[in-house]
Coordinates of C-alpha atoms and ligand atoms in Angstrom, one line a residue:
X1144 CA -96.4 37.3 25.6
X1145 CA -95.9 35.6 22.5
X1146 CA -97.2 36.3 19.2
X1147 CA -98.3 34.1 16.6
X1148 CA -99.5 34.1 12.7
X1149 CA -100.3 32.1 10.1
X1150 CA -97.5 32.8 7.8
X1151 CA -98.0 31.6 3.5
X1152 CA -94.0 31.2 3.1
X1153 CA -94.2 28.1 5.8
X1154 CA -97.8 27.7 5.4
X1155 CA -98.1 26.9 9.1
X1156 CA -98.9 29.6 12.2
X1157 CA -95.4 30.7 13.7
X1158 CA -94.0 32.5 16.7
X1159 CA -93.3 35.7 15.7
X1160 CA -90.4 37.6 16.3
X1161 CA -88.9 41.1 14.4
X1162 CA -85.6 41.3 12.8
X1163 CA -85.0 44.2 15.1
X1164 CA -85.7 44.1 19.1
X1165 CA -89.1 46.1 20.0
X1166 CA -89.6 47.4 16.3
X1167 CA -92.2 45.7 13.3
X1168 CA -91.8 47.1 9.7
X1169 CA -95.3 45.7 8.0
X1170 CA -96.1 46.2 4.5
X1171 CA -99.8 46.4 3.5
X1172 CA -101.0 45.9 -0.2
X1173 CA -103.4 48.9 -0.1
X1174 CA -106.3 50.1 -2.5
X1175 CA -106.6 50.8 -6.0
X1176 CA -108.3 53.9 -6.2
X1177 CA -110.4 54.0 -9.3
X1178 CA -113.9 53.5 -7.5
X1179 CA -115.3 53.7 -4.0
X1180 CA -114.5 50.3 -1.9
X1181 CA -117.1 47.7 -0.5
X1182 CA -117.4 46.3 2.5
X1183 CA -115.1 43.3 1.1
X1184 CA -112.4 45.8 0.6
X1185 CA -112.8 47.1 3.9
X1186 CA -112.6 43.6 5.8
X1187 CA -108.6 43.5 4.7
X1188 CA -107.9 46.7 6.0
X1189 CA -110.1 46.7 9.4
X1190 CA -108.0 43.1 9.4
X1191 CA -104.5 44.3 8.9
X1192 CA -105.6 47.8 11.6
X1193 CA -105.8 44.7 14.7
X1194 CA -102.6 43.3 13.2
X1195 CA -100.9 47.1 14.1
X1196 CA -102.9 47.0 17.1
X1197 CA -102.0 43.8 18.9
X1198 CA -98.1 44.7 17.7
X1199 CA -98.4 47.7 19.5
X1200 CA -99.8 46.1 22.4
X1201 CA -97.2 43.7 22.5
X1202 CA -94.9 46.8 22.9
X1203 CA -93.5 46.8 19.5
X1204 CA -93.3 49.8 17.8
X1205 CA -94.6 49.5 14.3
X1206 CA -93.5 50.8 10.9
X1207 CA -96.3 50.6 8.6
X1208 CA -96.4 51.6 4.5
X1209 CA -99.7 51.0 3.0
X1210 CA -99.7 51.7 -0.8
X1211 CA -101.8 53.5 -2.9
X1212 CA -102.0 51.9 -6.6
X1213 CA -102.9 54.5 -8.6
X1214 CA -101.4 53.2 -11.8
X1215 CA -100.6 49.9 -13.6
X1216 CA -103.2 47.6 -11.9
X1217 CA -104.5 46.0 -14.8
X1218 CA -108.3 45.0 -15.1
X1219 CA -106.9 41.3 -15.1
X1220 CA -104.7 41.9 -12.0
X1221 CA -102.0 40.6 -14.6
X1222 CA -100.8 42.0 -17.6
X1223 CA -103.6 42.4 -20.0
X1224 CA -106.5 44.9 -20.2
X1225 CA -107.0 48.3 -19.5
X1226 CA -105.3 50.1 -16.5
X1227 CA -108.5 50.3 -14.2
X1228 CA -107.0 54.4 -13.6
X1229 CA -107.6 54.9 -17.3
X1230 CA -110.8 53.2 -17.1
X1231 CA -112.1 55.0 -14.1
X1232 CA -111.1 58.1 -16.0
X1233 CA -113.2 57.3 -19.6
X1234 CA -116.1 56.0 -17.4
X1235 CA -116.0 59.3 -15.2
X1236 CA -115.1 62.1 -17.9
X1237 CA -112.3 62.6 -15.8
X1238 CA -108.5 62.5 -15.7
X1239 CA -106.9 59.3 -14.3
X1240 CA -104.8 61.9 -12.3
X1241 CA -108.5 63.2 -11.0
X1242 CA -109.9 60.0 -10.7
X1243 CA -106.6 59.1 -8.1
X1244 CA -107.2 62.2 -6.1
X1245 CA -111.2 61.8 -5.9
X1246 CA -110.9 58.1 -4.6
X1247 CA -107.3 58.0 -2.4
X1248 CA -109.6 61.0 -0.9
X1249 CA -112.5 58.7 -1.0
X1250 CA -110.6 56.0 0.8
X1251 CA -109.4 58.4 3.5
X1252 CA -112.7 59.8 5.0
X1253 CA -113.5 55.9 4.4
X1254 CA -110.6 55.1 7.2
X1255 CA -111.5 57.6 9.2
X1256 CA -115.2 56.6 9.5
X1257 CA -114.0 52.9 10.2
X1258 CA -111.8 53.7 12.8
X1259 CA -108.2 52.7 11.2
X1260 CA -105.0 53.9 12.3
X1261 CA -103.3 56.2 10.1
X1262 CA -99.8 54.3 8.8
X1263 CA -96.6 55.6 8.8
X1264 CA -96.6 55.8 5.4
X1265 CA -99.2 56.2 2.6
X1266 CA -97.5 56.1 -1.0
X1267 CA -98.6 56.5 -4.0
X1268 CA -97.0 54.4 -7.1
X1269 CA -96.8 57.6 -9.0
X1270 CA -94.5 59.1 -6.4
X1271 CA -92.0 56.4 -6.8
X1272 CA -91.6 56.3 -10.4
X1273 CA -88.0 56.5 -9.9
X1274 CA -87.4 53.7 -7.3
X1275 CA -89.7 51.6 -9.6
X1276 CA -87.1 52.3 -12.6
X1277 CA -84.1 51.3 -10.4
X1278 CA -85.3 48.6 -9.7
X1279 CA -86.0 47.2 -13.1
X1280 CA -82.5 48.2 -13.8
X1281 CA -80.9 46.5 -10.7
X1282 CA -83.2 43.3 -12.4
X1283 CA -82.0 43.8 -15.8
X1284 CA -78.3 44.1 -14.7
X1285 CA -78.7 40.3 -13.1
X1286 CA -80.4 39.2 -16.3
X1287 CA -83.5 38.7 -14.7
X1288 CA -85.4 40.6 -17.3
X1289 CA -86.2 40.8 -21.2
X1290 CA -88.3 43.3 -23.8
X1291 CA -91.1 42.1 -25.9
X1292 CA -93.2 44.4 -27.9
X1293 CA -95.5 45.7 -24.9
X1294 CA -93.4 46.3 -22.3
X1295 CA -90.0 44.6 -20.2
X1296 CA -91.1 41.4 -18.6
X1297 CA -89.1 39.8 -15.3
X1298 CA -88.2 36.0 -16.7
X1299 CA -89.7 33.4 -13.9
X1300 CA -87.1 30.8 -15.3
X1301 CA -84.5 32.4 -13.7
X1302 CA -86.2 32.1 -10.1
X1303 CA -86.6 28.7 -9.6
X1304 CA -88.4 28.6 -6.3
X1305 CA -91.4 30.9 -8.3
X1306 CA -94.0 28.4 -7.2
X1307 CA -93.2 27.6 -3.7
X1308 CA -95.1 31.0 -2.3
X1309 CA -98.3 29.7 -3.8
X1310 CA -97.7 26.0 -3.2
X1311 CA -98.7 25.2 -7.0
X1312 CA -97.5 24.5 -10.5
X1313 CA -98.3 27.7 -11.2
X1314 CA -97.3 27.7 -15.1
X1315 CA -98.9 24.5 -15.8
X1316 CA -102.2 26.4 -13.6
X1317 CA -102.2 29.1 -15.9
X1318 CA -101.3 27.9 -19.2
X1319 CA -104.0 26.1 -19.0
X1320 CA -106.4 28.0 -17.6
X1321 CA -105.8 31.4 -19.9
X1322 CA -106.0 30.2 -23.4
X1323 CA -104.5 33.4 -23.9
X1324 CA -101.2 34.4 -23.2
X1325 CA -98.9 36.9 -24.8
X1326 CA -97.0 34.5 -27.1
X1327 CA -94.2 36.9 -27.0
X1328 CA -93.2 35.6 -23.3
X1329 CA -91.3 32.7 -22.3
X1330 CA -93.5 31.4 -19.4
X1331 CA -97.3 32.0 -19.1
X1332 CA -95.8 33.0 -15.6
X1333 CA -94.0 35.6 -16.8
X1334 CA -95.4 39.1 -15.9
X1335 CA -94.4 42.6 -16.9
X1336 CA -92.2 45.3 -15.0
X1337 CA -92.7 47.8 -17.0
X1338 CA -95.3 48.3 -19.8
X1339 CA -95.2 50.5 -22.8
X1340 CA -98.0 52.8 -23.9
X1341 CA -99.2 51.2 -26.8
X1342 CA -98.8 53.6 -29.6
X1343 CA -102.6 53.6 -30.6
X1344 CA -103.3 54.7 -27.5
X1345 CA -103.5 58.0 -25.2
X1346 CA -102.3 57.6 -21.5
X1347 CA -103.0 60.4 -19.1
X1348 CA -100.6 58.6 -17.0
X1349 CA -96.7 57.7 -18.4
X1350 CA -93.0 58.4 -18.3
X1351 CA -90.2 58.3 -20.4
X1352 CA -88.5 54.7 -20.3
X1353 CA -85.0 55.5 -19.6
X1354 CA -82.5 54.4 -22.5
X1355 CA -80.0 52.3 -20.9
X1356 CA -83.7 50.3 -19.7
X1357 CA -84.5 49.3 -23.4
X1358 CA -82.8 47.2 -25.6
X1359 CA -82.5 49.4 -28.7
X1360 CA -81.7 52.3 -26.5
X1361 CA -85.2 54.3 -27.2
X1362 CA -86.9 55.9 -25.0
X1363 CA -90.5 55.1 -25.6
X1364 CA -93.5 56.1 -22.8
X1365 CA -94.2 53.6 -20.4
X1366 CA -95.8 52.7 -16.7
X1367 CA -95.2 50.4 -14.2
X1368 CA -96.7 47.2 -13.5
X1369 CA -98.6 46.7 -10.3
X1370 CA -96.5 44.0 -8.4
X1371 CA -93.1 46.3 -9.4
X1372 CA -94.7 49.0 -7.1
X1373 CA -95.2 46.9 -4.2
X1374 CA -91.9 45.9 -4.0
X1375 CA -90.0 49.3 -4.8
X1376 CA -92.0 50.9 -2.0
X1377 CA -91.8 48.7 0.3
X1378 CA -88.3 48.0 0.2
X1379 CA -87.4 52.0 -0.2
X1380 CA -89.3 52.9 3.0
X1381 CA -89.1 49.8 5.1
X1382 CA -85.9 47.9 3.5
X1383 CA -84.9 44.9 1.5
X1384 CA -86.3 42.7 3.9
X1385 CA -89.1 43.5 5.9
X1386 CA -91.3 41.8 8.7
X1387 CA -94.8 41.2 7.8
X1388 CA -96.4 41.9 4.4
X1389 CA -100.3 41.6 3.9
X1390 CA -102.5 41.5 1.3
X1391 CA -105.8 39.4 0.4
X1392 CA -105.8 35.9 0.0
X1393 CA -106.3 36.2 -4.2
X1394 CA -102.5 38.4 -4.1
X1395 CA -100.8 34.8 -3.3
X1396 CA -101.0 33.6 -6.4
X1397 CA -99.7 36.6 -8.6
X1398 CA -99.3 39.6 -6.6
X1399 CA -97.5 38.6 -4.1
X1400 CA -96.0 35.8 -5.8
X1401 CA -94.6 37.9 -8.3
X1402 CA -93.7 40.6 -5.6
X1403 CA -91.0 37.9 -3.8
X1404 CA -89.7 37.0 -7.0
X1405 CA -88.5 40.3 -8.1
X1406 CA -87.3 41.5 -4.8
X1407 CA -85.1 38.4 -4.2
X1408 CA -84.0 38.6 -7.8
X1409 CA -82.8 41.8 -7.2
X1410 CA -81.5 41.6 -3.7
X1411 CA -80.7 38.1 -3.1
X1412 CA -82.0 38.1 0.3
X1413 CA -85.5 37.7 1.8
X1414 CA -87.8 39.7 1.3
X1415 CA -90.7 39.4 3.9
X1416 CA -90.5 36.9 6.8
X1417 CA -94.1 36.8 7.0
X1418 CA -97.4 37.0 4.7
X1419 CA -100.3 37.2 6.1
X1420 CA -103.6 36.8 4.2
X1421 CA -106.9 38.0 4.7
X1422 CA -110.0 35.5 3.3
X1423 CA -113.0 36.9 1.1
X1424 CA -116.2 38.1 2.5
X1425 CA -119.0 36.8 0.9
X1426 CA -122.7 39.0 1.0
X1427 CA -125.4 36.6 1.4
X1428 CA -123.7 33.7 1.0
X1429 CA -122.6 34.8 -2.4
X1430 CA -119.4 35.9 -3.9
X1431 CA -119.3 40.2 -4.4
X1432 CA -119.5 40.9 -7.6
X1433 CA -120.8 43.9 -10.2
X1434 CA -123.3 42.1 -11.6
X1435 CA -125.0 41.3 -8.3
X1436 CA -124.6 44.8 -7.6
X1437 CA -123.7 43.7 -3.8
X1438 CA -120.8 45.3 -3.1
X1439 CA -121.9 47.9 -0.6
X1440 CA -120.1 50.7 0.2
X1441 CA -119.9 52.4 3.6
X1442 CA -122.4 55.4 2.0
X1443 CA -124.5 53.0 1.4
X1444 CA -124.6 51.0 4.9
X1445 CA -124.8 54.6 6.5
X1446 CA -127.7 56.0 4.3
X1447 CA -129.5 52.5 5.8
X1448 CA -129.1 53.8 9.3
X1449 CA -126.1 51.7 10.3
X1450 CA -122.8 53.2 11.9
X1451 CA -119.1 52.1 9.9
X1452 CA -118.6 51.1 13.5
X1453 CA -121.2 48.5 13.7
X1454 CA -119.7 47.3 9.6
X1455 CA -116.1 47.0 12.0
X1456 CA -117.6 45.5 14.7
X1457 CA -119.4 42.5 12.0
X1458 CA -116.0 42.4 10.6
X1459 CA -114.5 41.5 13.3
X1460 CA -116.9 39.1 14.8
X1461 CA -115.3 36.3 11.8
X1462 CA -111.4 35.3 12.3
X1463 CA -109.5 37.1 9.4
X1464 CA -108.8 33.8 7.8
X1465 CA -112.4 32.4 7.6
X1466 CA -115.0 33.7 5.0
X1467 CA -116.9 36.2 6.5
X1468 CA -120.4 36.1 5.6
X1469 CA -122.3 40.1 5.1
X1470 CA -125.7 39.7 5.4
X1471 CA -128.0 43.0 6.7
X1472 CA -129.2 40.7 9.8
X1473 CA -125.9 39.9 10.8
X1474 CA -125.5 44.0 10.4
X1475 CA -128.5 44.3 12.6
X1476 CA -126.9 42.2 15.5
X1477 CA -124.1 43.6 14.6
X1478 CA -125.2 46.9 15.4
X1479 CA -127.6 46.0 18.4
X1480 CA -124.2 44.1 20.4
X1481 CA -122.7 47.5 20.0
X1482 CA -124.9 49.5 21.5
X1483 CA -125.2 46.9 24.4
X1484 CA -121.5 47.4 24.9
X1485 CA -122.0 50.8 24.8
X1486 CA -124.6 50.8 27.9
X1487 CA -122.3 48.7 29.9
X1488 CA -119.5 50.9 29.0
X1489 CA -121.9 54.1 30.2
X1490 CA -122.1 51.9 33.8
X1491 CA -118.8 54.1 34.7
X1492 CA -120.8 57.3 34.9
X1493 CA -123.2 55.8 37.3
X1494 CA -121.0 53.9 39.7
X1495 CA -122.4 52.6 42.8
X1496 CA -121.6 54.2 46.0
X1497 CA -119.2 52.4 48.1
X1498 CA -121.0 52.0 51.5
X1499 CA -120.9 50.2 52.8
X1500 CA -117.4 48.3 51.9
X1501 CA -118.2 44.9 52.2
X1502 CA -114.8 43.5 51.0
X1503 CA -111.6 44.8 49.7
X1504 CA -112.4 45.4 46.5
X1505 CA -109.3 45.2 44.6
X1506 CA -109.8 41.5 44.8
X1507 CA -113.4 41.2 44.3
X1508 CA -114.6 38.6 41.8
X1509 CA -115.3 41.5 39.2
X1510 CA -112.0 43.4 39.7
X1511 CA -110.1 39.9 38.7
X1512 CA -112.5 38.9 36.3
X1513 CA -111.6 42.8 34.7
X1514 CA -108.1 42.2 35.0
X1515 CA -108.2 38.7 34.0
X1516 CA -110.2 39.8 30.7
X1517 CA -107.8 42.5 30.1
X1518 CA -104.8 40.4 29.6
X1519 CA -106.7 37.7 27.9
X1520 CA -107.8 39.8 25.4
X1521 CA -103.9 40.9 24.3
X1522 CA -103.0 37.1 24.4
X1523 CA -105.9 35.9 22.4
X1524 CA -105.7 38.6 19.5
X1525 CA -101.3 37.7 19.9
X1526 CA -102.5 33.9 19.1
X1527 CA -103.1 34.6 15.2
X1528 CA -105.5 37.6 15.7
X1529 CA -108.5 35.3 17.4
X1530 CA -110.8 38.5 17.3
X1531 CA -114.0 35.7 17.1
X1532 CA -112.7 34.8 20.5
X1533 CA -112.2 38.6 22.4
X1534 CA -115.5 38.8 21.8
X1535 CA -116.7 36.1 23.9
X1536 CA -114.3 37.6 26.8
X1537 CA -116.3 41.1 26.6
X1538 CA -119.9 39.1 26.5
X1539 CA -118.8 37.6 29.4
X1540 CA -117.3 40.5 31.4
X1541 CA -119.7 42.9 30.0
X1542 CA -122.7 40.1 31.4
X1543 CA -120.9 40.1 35.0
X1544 CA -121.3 43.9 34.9
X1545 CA -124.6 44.3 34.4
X1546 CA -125.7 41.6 36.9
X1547 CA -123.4 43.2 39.3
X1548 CA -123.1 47.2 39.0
X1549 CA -119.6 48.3 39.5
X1550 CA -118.8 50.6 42.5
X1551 CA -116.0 53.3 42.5
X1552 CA -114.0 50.5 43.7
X1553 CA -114.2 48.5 40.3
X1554 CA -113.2 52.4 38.4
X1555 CA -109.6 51.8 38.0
X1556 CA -110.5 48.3 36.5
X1557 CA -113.0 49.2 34.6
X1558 CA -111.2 51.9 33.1
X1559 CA -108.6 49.7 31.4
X1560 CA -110.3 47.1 30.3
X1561 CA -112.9 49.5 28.5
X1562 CA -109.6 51.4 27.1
X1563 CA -107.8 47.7 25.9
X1564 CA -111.0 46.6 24.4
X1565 CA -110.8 50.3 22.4
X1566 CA -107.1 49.7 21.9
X1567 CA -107.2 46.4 20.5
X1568 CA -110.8 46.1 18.3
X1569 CA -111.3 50.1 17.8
X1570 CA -114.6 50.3 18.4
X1571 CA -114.2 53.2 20.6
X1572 CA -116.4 52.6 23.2
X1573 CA -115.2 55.2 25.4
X1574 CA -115.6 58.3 22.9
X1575 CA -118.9 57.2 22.0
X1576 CA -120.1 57.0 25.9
X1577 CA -120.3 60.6 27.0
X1578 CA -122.0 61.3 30.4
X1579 CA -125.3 62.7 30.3
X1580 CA -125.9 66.5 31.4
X1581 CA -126.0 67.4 35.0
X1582 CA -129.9 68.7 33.9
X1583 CA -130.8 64.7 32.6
X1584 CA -129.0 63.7 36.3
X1585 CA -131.1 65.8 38.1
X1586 CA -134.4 64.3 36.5
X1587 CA -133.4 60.9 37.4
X1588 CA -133.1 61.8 40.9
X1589 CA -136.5 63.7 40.8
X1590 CA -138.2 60.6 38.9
X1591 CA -136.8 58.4 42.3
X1592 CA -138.0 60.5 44.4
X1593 CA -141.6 60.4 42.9
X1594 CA -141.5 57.5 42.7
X1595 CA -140.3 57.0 46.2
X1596 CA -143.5 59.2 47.0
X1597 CA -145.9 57.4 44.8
X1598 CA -146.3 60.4 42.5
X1599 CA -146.6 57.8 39.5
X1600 CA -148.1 60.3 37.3
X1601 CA -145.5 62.8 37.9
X1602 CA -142.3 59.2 37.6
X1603 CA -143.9 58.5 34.4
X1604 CA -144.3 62.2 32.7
X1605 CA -140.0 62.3 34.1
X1606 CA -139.3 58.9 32.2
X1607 CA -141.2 60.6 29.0
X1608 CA -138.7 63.6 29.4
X1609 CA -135.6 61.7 29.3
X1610 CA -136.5 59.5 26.7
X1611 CA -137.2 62.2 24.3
X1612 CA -133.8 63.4 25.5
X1613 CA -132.3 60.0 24.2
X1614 CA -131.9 58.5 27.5
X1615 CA -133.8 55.1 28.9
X1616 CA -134.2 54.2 32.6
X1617 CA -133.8 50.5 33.8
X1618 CA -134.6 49.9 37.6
X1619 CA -132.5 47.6 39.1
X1620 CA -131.9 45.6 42.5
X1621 CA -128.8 48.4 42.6
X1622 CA -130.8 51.2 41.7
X1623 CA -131.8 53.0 38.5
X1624 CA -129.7 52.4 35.5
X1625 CA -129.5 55.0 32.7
X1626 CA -129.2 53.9 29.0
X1627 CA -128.9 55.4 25.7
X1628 CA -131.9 55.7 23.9
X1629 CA -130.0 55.0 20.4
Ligands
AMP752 P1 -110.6 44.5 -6.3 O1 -111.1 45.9 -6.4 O2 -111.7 43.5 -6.6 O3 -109.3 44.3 -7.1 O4 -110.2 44.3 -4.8 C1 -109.2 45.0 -4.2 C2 -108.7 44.2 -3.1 O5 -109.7 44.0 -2.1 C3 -108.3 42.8 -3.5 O6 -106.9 42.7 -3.7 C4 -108.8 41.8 -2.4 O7 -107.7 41.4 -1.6 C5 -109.7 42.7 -1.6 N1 -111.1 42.1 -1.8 C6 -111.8 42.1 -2.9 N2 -113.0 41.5 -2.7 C7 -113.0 41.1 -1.4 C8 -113.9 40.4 -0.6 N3 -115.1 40.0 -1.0 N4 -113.5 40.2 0.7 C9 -112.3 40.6 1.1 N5 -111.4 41.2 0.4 C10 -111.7 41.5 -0.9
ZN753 ZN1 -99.1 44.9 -3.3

């Protein structure tokens, strides 16, 4: 099997292969956890989850850090305005240090609800304040920094390949754009390693800037800068050069941009051989944004009745790189194709008997079409993460089985392509398909038989009962089907 992805540094879909045989170190840019995230945050993450997912399935075992930024991520995402901890902690009466806790725990239950495998790793900038340091130091020992009055700034001069990540003059791009720039720096492009805490105001969060760091020797407060943590964690926990990194498509310019340059200063050797970017989501048609107040959170899709498993399944249904579109009627379908797939995937509690065995089984047309599926399904999510595509292989199995009910021959079958389609897409199918009780069993029996008698009145008061028991009966040329209700 071969996998492929659209990688930013060639910007062009290559064959992948790890550094090291049958192991993937992958970075992922992770949240900044000063408010609760929308369903646009969620798409990178429930993105970068199949990226761990088809790895694994490919047989690679998979180191993964995802970051938590919970200080230095400017409200600009560059290096002016407020640190959006500080701000979540004046807006909220709290502590940025409270702020961190209440939202990384936030985020959490958030991952949990949607489904996402848990990382390796999950660090937090202020755990690697240390690393972060050493690394400015390794930088300023190269000469690749210099101090201003706000802080130690990485020189983009010195890395003359700044603008190749990006594919544009990014200097002449933002010089232009922001009026503004610190005059102080040399480049527009020029972005900060390490800020000082201005002396007019308060931080909750800073540490001492170690002497041999500053020019004058002093030792005033200080924080990182966002793009400085990226790389110190990554590279401390995965290495100087790691596999994949991934972020959203708006790090390429800055983030991630500035991320490279620092890390290659420093070490002089690659330090990602691929990037992988996730496109926006828009909500009707429209960008998300505050003042549209459209940025939904998964509290409020689930107060409206929908499951975080039907927001992953909508996710999914766009390819990672195309702009996903949330609207509440594509959350509807969204939600109504799940619990389709959930009825078929409740067919393996009610297999047909075998009698009697018209053909060897094991090469029926289903059994081939299930085994066929099941391989197509690694291959096409290995081809760039096609998820669009896997889910026109499960319409079209899932429509075989329900014209055709599956016998006990078909189980074994069955049974793996139900547990791919879980492994790759996390929808969890299977956990969320228990059988029904032996009681609601014996009711369906007792409804066939009236039924078989003629009893209508008493087939019809049996139907009653088991829908108020959540369950639906569909009579078929293979006999009575069972569905859920909801
Ligand atoms: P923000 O809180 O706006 O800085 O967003 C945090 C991260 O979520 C950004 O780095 C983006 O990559 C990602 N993001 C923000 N908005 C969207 C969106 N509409 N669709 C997908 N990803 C988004
Ligand atoms: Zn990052």
């Amino acid at each position: 099997m071969s996998l492929r992805f659209h990688n930013q540094l060639t910007k062009r879909v290559d064959d992948f292969t790890p550094q090291q045989a049958g192991a993937v170190s992958l970075y992922t840019c992770g949240p900044t956890v000063y408010n609760h995230l929308h369903v646009g945050n969620w798409a990178a993450y429930v993105y970068w989850d199949t990226l761990v997912r088809v790895l694994t399935a490919n047989d690679l075992t998979v180191t993964r850090v995802m970051n938590i930024t919970d200080v230095g991520h400017l409200v600009s995402d560059g290096d002016d305005g407020e640190d959006k901890l500080e701000k979540g902690a004046r807006r909220e009466g709290k502590t940025a240090w409270e702020v961190a806790e209440y939202y990384t725990d936030d985020f959490l239950l958030g991952m949990e609800r949607l489904n996402l495998l848990a990382p390796e790793y999950l660090s937090k900038a202020t755990d690697y304040i240390d690393e972060q340091l050493a690394l400015v130091r390794r930088l300023k020992e190269k000469g690749f920094t210099y101090q201003i009055g706000d802080g130690i700034y990485f020189d983009t001069a010195r890395f003359p390949t700044y603008d190749d990540f990006a594919g544009l003059h990014l200097d002449a791009q933002k010089a232009g754009a922001r009026v503004e720039f610190n005059p102080e720096k040399r480049q527009a492009s020029d972005f900060a390693l390490w800020k000082f805490t201005p002396a007019d105001e308060s931080r909750d969060m800073q540490w001492l800037t170690p002497s041999d760091l500053t020019d004058d020797g002093s030792e005033p407060y200080g924080f990182p800068g966002w793009h400085l943590e990226c790389s110190a964690m990554a590279m401390s926990l995965l290495g100087e050069t790691i596999d994949i990194h991934t972020g959203g498509i708006d790090h390429i310019p800055v983030h991630h941009t500035n991320e490279i340059a620092q890390s290659e200063a420093a070490t002089g050797k690659p330090f990602a051989h691929f990037w992988l970017h996730n496109n926006h989501l828009k909500v009707n048609g429209t960008k998300i944004s505050k003042s549209l107040d459209n940025g939904y959170t998964l509290d409020d899709l689930i107060e409206k009745g929908f499951s975080p498993l039907d927001v992953r399944l909508l996710l999914l249904q766009s390819h990672y790189r195309s702009e996903g579109n949330f609207t509440f009627d594509n959350l509807t379908a969204a939600k109504n194709r799940r619990h389709n797939w959930r009825n078929v995937a409740a067919l393996r509690h009610q297999l047909r008997d075998q009698t009697p065995p018209t053909e060897d089984e094991s090469t029926d047309n289903l059994t081939v079409a299930l085994h066929t599926a099941t391989h197509a399904l690694v291959e096409t999510l290995s081809d760039d993460l096609n998820t669009p595509e896997t889910f026109k292989l499960i319409d079209e199995v899932f429509r075989q089985l329900t014209s055709h009910i599956p016998t006990e021959a078909h189980q074994p079958a069955l049974q793996s392509f139900l547990k791919t389609v879980d492994a790759l897409l996390g929808l969890a199918l299977i956990d969320s398909t228990p059988d029904i009780s032996d009681e609601l069993r014996q009711r369906i029996i007792q409804r066939q038989q009236a039924r078989d008698a003629k009893d209508w009145a008493a087939s019809d008061r049996l139907r009653h009962e088991l829908e108020e028991s959540g369950v639906l009966i569909r009579d078929t040329a293979d006999g009575t089907i069972w569905e859920y209700a909801a």
